Coordinates of C-alpha atoms and ligand atoms in Angstrom, one line a residue:
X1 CA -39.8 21.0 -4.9
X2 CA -37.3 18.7 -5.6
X3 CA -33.7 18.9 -4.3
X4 CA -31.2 21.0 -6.7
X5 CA -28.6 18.0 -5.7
X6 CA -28.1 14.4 -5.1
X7 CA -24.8 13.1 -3.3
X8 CA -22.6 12.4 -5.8
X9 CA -22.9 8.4 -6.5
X10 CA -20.2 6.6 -5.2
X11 CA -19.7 8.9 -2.0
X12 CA -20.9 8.8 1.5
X13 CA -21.6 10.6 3.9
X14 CA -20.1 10.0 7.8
X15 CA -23.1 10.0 9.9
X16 CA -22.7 10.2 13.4
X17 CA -24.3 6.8 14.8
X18 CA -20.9 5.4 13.0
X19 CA -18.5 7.9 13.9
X20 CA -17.8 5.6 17.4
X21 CA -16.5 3.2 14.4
X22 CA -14.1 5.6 12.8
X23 CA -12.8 6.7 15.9
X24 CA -11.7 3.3 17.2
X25 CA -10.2 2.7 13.5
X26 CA -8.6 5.4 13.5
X27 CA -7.4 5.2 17.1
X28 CA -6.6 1.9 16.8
X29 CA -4.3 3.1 13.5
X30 CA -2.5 5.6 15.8
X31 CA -1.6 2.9 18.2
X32 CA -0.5 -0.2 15.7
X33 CA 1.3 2.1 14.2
X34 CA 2.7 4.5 16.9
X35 CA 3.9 1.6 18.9
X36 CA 5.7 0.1 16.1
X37 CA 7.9 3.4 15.5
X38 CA 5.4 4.7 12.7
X39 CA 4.9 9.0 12.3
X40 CA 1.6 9.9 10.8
X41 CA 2.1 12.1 7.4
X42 CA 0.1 14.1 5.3
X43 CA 0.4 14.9 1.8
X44 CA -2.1 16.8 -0.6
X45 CA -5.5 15.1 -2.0
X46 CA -4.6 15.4 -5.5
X47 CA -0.9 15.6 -7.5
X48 CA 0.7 15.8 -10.9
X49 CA -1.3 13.2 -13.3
X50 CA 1.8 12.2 -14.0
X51 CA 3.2 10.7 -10.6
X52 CA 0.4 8.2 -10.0
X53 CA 0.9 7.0 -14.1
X54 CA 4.5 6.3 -13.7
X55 CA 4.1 4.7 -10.2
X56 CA 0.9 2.2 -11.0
X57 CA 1.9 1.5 -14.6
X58 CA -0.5 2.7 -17.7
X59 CA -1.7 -1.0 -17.4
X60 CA -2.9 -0.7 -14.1
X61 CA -7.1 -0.2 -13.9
X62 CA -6.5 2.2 -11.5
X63 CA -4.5 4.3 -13.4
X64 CA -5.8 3.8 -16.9
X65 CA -10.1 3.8 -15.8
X66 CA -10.6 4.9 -12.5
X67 CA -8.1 8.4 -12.2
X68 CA -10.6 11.5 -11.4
X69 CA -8.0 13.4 -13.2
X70 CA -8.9 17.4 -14.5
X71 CA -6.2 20.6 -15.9
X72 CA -6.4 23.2 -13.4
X73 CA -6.5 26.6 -14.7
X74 CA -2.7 27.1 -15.3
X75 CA -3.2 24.1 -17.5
X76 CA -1.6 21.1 -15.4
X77 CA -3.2 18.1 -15.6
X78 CA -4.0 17.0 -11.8
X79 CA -5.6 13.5 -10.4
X80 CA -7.0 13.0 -6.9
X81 CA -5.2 10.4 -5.1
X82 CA -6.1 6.8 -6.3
X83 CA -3.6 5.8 -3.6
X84 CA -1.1 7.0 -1.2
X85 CA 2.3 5.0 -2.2
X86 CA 3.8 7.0 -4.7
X87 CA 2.7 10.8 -2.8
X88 CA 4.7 8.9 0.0
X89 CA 7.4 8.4 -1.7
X90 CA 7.5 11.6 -3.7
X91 CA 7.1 13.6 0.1
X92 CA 9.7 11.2 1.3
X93 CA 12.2 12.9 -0.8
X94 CA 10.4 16.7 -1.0
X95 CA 10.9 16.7 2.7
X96 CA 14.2 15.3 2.9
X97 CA 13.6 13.0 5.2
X98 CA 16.1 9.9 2.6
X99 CA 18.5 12.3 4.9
X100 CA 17.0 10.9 8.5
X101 CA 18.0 7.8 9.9
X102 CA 16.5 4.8 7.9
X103 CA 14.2 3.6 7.4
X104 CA 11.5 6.4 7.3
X105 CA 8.4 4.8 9.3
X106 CA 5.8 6.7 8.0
X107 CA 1.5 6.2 8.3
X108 CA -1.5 7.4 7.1
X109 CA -5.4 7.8 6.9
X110 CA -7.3 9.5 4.7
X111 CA -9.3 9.9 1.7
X112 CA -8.5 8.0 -2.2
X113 CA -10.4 8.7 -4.8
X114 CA -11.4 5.8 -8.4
X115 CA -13.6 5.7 -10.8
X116 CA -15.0 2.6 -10.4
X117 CA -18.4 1.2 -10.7
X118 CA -19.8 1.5 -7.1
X119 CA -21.1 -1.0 -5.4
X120 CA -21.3 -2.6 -1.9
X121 CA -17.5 -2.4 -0.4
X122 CA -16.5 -0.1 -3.3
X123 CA -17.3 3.8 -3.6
X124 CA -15.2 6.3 -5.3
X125 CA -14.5 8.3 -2.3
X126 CA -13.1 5.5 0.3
X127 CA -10.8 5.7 3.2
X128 CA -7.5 3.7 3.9
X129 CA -5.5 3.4 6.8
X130 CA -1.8 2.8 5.6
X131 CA 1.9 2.5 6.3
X132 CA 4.7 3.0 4.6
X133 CA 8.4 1.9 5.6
X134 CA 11.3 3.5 3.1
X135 CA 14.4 3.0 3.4
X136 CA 15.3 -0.3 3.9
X137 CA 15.6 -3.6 1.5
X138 CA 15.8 -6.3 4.6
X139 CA 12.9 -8.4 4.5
X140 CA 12.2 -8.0 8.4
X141 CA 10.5 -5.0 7.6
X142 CA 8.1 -7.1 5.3
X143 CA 7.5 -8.9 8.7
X144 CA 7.3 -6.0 10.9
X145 CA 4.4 -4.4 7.8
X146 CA 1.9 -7.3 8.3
X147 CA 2.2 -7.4 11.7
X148 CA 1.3 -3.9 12.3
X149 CA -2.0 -4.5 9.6
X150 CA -3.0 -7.9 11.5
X151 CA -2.1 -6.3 14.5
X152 CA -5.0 -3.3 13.5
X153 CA -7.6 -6.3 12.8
X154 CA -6.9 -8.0 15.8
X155 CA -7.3 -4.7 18.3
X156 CA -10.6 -4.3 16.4
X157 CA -11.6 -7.6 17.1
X158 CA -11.7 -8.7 13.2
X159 CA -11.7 -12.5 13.0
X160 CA -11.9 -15.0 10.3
X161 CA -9.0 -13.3 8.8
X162 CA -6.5 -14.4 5.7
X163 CA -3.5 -13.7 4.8
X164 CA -2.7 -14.3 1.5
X165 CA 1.3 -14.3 0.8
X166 CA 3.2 -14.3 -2.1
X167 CA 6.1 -13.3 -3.4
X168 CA 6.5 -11.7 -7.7
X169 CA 10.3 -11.2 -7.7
X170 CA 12.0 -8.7 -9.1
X171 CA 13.9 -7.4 -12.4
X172 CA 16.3 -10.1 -12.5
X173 CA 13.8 -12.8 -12.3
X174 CA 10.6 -11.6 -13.5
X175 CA 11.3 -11.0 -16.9
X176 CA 12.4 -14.5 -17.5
X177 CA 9.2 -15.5 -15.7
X178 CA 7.0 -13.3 -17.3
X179 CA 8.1 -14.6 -20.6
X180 CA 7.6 -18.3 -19.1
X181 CA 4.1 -17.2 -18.5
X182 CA 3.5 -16.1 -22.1
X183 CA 5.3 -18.9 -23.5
X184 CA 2.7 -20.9 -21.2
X185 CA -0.4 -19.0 -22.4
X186 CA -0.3 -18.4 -26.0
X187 CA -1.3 -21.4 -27.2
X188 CA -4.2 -21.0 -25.4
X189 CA -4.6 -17.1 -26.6
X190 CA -7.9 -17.9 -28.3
X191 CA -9.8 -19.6 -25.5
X192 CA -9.3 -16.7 -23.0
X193 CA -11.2 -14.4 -22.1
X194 CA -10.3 -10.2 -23.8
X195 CA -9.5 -8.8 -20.8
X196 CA -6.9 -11.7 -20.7
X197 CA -5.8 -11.1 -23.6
X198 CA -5.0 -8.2 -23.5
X199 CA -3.2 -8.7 -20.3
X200 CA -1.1 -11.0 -22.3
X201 CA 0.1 -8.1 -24.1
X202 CA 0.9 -5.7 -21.2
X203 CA 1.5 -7.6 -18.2
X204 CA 1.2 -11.5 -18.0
X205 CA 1.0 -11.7 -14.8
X206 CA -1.6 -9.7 -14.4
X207 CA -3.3 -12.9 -16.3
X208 CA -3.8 -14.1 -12.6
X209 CA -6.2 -11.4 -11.6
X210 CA -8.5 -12.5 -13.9
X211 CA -12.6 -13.9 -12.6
X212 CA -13.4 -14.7 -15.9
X213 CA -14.7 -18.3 -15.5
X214 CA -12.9 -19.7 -19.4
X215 CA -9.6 -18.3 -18.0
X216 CA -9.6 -20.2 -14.8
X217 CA -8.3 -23.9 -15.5
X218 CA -5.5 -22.2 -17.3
X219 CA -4.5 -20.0 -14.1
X220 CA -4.5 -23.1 -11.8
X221 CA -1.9 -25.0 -13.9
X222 CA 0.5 -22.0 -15.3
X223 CA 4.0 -21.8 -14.0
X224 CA 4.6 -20.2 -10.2
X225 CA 6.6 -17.5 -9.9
X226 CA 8.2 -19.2 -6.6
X227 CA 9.2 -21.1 -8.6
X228 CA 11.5 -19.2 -10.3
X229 CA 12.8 -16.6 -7.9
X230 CA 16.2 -15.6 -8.4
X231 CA 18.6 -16.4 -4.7
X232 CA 18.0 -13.2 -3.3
X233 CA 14.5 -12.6 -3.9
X234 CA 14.0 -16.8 -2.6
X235 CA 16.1 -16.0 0.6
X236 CA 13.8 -12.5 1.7
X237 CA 10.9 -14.7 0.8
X238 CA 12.2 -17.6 3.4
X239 CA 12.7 -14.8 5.9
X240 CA 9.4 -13.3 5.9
X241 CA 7.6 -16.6 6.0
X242 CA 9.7 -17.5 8.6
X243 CA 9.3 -14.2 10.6
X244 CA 5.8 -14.4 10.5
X245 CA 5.7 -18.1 11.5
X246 CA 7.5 -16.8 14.9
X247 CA 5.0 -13.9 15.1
X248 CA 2.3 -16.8 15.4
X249 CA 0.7 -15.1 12.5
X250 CA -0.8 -17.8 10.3
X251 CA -0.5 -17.1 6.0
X252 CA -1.4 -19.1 3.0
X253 CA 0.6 -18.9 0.0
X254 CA -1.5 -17.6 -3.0
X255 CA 0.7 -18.2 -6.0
X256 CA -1.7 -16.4 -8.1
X257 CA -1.7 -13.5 -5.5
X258 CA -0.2 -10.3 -7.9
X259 CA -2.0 -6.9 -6.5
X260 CA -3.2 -4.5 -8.9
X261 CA -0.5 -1.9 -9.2
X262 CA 2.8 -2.3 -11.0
X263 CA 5.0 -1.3 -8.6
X264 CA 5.4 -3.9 -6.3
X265 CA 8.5 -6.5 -6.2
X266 CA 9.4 -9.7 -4.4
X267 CA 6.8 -9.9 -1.3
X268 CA 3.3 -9.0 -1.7
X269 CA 0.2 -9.9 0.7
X270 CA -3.3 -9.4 1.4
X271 CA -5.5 -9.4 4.1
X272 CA -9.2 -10.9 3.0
X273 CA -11.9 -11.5 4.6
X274 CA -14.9 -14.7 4.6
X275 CA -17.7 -12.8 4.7
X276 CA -17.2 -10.3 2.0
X277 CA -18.2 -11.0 -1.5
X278 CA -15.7 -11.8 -4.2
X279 CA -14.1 -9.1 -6.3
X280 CA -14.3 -6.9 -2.8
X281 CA -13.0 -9.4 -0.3
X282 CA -10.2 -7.5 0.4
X283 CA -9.8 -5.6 3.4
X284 CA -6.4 -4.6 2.5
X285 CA -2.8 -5.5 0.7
X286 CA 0.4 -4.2 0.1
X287 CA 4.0 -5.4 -0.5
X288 CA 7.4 -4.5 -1.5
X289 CA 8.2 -1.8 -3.9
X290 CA 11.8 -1.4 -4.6
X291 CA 12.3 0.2 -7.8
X292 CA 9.2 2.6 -7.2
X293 CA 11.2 5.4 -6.2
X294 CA 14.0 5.2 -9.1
X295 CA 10.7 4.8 -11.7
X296 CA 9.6 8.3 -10.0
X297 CA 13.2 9.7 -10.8
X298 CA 14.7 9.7 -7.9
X299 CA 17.8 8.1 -6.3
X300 CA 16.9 3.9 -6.2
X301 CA 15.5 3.0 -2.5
X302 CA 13.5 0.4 -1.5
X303 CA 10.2 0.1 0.6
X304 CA 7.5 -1.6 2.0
X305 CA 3.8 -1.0 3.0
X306 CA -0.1 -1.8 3.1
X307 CA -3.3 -0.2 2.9
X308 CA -6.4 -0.6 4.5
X309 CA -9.9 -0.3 3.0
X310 CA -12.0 1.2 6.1
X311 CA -15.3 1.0 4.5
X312 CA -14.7 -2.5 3.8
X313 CA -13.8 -2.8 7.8
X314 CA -16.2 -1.1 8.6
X315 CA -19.2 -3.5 6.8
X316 CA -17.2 -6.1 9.1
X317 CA -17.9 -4.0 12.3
X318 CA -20.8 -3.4 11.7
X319 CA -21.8 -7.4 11.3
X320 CA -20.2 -8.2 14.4
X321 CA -22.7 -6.6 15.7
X322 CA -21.6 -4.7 18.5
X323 CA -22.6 -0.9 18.4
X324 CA -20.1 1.1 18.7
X325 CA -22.0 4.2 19.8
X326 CA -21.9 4.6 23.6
X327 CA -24.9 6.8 24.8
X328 CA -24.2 9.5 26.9
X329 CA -23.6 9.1 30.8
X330 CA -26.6 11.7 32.1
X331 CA -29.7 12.4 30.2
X332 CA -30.4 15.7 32.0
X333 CA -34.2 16.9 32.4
X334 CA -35.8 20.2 33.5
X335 CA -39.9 20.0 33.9
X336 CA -40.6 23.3 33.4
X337 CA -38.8 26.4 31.6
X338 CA -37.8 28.3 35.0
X339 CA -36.4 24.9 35.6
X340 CA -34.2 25.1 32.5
X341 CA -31.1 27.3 33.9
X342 CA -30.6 25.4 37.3
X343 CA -30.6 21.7 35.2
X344 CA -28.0 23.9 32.6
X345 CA -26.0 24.6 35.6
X346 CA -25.9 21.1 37.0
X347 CA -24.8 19.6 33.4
X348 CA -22.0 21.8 32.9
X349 CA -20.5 21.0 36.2
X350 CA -20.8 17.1 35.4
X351 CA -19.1 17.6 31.9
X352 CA -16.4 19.5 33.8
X353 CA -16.2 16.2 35.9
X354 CA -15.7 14.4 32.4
X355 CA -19.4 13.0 32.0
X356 CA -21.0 13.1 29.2
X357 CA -24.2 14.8 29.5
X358 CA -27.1 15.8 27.6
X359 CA -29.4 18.5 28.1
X360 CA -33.5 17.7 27.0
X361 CA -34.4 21.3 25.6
X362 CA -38.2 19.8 25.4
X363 CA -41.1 20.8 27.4
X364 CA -42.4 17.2 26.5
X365 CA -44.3 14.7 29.0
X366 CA -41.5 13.4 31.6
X367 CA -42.4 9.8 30.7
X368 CA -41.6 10.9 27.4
X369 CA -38.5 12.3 27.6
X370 CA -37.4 9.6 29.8
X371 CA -38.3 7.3 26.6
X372 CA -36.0 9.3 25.0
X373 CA -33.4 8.7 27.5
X374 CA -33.6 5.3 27.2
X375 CA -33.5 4.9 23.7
X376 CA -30.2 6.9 23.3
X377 CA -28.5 4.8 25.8
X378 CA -28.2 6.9 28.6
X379 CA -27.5 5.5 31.8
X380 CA -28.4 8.4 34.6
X381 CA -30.8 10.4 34.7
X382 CA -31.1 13.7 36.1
X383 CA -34.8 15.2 36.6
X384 CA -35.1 18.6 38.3
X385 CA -38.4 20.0 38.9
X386 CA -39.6 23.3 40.3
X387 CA -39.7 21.7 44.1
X388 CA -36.1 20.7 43.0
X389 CA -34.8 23.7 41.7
X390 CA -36.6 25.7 45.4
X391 CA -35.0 23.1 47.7
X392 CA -31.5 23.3 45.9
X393 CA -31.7 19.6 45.0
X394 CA -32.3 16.7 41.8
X395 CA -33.8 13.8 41.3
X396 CA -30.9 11.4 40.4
X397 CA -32.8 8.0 38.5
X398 CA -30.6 4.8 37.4
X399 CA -32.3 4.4 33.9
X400 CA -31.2 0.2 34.5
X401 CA -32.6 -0.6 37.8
X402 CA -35.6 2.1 37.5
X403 CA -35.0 3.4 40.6
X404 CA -34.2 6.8 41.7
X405 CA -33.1 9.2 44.8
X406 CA -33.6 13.2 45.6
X407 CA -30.2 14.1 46.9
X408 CA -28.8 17.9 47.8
X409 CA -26.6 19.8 45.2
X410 CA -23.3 18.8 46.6
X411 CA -24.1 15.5 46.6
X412 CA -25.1 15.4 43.3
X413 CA -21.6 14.7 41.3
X414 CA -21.4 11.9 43.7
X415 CA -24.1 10.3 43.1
X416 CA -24.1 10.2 39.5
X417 CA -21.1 8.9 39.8
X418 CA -21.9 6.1 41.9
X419 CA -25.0 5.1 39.7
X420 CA -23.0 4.9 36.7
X421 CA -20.2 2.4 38.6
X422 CA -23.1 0.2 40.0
X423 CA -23.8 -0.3 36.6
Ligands
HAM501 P1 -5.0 -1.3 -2.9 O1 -5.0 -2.8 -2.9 O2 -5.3 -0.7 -4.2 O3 -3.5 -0.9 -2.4 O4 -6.0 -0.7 -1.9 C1 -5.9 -1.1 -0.5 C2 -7.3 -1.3 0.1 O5 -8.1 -0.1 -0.1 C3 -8.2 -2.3 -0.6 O6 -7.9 -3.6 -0.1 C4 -9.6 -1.9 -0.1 O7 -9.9 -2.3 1.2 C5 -9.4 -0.4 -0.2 N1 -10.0 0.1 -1.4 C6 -9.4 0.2 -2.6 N2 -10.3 0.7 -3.5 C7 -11.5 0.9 -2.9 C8 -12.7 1.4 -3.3 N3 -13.0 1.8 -4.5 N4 -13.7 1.5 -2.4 C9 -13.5 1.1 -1.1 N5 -12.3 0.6 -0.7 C10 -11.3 0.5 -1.6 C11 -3.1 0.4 -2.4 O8 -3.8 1.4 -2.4 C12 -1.6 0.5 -2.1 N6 -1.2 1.9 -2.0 C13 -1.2 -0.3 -0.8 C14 0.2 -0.2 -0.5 C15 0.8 0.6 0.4 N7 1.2 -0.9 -1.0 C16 2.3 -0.6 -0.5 N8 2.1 0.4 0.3

């Protein structure tokens, strides 16, 4: 008989051989961020339609193809999160806490949901681990951002890291730019690819995010936005390169660098990575967003933030090689049934010592189970036999050096112990 369901395509499930991986991500989120001033919020899975439209703009692939958006029964049309920016923002005001001293340092991991073709790095249920900084225009902040995200990469021993930097203004100077761009690109209209042209139309500078291989010669010789920044956008953007140069965190500046949602003004950046492929090489991004909040309705204040992909981090993990899943510290072994209650009573009072400690329920050969042992990565373990279980005593065997000792009950937490620091 055939199952009655498939996972759904696009999802995953979170086995536990790489649950050791999630936990040092999401440890290592806690940390970056907790250190640096950061609270972790929640908000819900899914919100008005309408939020994530008005935040990403309509021309905005995420928005317009990828929303998982349905009308509940009371007839309001819902999305799941494609992102966590806007909910941020939106809580940020719900909750009051514009009224706290700013900015609100505010983090985040969870689950996002797009439509989007899956594929190796990209699922429609994914995880990010973000921040969120509102509140506060000075461009330190921008500095204080990436250095929490490269901060995560480092802790988790990601190397061969970029940082791609740019800056895309804001409404004083990008409209002039933007029509610079067009003015640049319509003789050309007919040699570019559709999607570019139709990006003409909606957003130019969205132009840049284009793979198509007839659009690229164009890219490389249109007009850089840093090159046209108005004084206040150019002086934040001097400040943050300059910030990071004294955080001795290295960037290259990616003039073509625009993100894929709308929001975003003046500094934008994103983390990629050599050994993923192409379109997915991104292990993150984020930037400024300074007009977001007034574009929701509510009072104008600026922020900054990132997200980061960990499925994407994960794939990197993963190659490095390393496992992540620690074995336990005892692999505990009874021979015989009337042998099962004493070993039972041994583990429990290791795991109240803090050991990890698992119990063989088999009745298997011993050199079998202590295969088993071995293969899970224990490094102890404990054999108790029927002479044992008489005498009041267990065999204590250092899975490593393949050598092992009968010592009495009392001495028994001690000499765990003192095989696992030997090794
Ligand atoms: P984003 O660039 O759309 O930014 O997503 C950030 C990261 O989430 C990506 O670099 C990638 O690692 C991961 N990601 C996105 N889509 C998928 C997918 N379909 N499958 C797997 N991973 C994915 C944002 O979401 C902004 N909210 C970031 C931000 C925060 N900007 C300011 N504050």
């Amino acid at each position: 008989m055939a199952p009655v369901a498939q996972r759904v395509r696009g999802t995953q499930d979170l086995l536990p051989a790489d649950r050791p991986y999630w936990d040092l991500m999401e440890r290592a989120a806690s940390e970056t961020a907790g250190r640096a001033g950061y609270q972790r919020i929640e908000t819900p899975v899914f919100e008005a339609s309408e939020l994530f439209k008005r935040s990403a703009g309509e021309g905005s692939d995420v928005v317009s193809k990828e929303m998982y958006s349905f009308t509940d029964r009371g007839g309001r049309s819902l999305s799941l999160r494609p992102e966590g920016t806007a909910p941020i923002v939106r809580a940020y005001f719900d909750g009051g806490l514009d009224q706290e001293p700013q900015p609100a340092r505010l983090y985040y991991v969870g689950p996002f949901f797009r439509y989007d073709r899956p594929q190796a790095g990209r699922y429609r249920q994914f995880h990010q681990f973000g921040i969120e900084a509102i509140g506060e225009v000075h461009a330190l902040l921008d500095v204080e951002a990436i250095q929490v995200g490269w901060e995560w990469f480092r802790r988790l021993g990601v190397g061969d890291l970029a940082l791609k930097l740019n800056s895309i203004g804001d409404e004083v100077c990008r409209p002039a730019y933007r029509e610079m761009l067009r003015d640049y690109y319509r003789p050309h209209l007919a040699d570019l690819s559709e999607d570019s042209r139709l990006r003409f139309e909606k957003n130019p500078l969205r132009l840049f995010d284009s793979k198509d291989p007839e659009d690229q010669p164009y890219k490389e010789r249109a007009p850089r936005i840093v090159d046209h920044l108005c004084a206040p956008c150019a002086e934040a953007f001097q400040i943050v390169q300059a910030g990071l140069r004294a955080e001795g965190i290295s960037f290259e500046l990616d003039p073509t660098l625009v993100r894929g949602l709308d929001y975003y003004t003046r500094t934008v950046f994103e983390f990629q990575h050599g050994s993923l492929s192409g379109a997915q090489n991104a292990l993150g991004g984020g930037g400024r967003y300074d007009g977001l909040a007034a574009e929701l309705g509510y009072r104008a204040t600026p922020g900054i933030g990132f997200a980061l992909g960990l499925e994407r981090t994960l794939l990197i993990l993963r190659q490095l090689g390393e496992s992540a899943v620690e074995g336990p510290d005892v692999y505990a072994v009874a021979l015989q049934p009337a042998d099962q209650a004493y070993a039972g009573r041994l583990a429990s009072s290791l795991r109240a010592r803090g050991l990890r400690v698992v119990l063989d329920p088999g009745e298997a050969r011993l050199d079998a189970r202590l295969r088993k042992a071995a293969r899970r990565g224990a490094r102890v373990a404990v054999i108790i036999g029927p002479d044992e279980r008489a005498r009041g005593e267990a065999v204590i065997r250092d899975m490593r050096l393949k050598t092992q000792a009968t010592v009495p009950e009392g001495e028994i937490v001690a000499a765990v112990t003192r095989t696992l620091g030997e090794i």
